[in-house]
Short mmCIF file of C-alpha atoms in Angstrom, two decimals:
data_model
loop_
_atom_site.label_atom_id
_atom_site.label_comp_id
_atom_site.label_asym_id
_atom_site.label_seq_id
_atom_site.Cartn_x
_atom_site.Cartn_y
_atom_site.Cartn_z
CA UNK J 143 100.38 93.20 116.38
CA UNK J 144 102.14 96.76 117.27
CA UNK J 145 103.17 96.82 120.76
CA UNK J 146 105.26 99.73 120.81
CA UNK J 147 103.86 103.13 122.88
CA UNK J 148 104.36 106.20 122.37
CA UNK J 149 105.52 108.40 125.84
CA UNK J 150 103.67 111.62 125.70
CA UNK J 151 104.04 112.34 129.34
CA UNK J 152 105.05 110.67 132.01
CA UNK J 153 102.13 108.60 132.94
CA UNK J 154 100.60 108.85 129.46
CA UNK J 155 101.06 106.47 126.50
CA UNK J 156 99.90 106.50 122.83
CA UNK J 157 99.21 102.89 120.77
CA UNK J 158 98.22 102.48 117.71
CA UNK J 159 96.18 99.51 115.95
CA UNK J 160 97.03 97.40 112.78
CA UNK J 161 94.79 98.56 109.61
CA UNK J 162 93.42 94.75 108.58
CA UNK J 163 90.10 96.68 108.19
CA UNK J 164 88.42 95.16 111.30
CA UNK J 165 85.37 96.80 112.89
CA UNK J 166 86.82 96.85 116.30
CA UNK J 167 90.42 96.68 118.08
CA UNK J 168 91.53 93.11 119.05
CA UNK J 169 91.41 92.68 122.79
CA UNK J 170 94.79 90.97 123.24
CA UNK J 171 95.96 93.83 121.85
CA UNK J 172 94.98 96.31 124.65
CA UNK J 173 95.57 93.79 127.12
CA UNK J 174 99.37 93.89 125.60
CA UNK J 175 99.45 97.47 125.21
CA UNK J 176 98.18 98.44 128.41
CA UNK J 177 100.89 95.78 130.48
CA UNK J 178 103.62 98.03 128.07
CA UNK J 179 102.03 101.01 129.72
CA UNK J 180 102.30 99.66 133.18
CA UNK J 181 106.10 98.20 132.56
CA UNK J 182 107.36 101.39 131.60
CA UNK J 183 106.19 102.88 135.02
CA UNK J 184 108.20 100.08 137.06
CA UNK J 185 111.85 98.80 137.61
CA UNK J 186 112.38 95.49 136.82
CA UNK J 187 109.47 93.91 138.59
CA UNK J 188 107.64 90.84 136.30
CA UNK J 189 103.32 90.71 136.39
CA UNK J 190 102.56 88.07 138.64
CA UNK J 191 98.52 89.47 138.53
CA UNK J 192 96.31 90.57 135.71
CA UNK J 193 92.99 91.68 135.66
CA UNK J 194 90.93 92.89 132.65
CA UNK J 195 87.84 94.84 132.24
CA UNK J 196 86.28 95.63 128.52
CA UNK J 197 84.29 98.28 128.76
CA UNK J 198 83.21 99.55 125.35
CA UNK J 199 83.91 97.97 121.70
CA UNK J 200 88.02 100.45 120.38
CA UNK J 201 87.87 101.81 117.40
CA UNK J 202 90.58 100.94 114.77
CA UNK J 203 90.69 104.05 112.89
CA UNK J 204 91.62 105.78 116.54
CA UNK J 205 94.92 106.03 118.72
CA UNK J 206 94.32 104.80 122.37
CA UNK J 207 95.85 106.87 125.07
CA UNK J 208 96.81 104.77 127.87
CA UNK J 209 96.98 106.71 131.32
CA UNK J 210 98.91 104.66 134.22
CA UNK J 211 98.17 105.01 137.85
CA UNK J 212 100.39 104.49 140.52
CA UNK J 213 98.45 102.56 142.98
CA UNK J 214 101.65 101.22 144.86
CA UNK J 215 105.41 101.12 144.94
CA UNK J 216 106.35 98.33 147.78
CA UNK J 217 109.88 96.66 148.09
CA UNK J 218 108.12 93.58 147.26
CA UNK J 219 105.54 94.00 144.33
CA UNK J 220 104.29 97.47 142.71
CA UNK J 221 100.56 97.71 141.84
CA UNK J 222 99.49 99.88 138.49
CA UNK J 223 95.90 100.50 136.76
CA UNK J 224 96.17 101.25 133.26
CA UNK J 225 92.76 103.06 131.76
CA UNK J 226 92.62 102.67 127.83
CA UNK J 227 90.96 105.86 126.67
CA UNK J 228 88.86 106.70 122.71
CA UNK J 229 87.40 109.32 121.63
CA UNK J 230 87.28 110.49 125.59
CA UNK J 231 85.65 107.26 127.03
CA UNK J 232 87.38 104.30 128.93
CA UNK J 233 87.24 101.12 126.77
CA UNK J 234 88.94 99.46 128.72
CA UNK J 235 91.32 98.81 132.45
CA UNK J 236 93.69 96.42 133.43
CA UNK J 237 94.98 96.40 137.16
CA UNK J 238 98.43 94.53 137.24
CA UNK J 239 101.10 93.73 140.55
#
């Protein structure tokens, strides 16, 4: 499984997904890739909160942008939502703290 992102702007991330000639993009993947999205947008905080939304089926063949918003920045917990973006549709968000 690649975990590594690509920083193409500062709340913008690029991932890319194994070719094992599957029809569609393992979830745990995007789960992964989209907490590496939100970690590189905070300072040594660790998720204590996950929550995951599949919205359409990713397509293999295609990167997935991965576009972080800053909800909150608190002294005691930071809150991110991470949109996973194909082919210009959401496929899938994950709201962390």
């Amino acid at each position: 499984m690649e975990l590594t992102l690509e920083r193409i702007e500062v709340n913008l991330f690029r991932g890319t997904s194994p070719e094992n000639g599957a029809e569609r993009i393992f979830g745990g993947q995007v789960i992964a890739q989209s907490l590496m999205a939100a970690y590189e947008t905070v300072d040594e905080r660790i998720c204590h909160s996950l929550h995951c939304y599949f919205i359409l089926p990713g397509d293999p063949k295609a990167p997935i942008v991965y576009e972080v918003e800053r909800v909150r920045d608190g002294r005691s917990f930071a809150t991110r939502r991470v949109k996973a973006i194909q082919h210009g549709s959401t496929i899938f968000i994950l709201s962390a703290s």
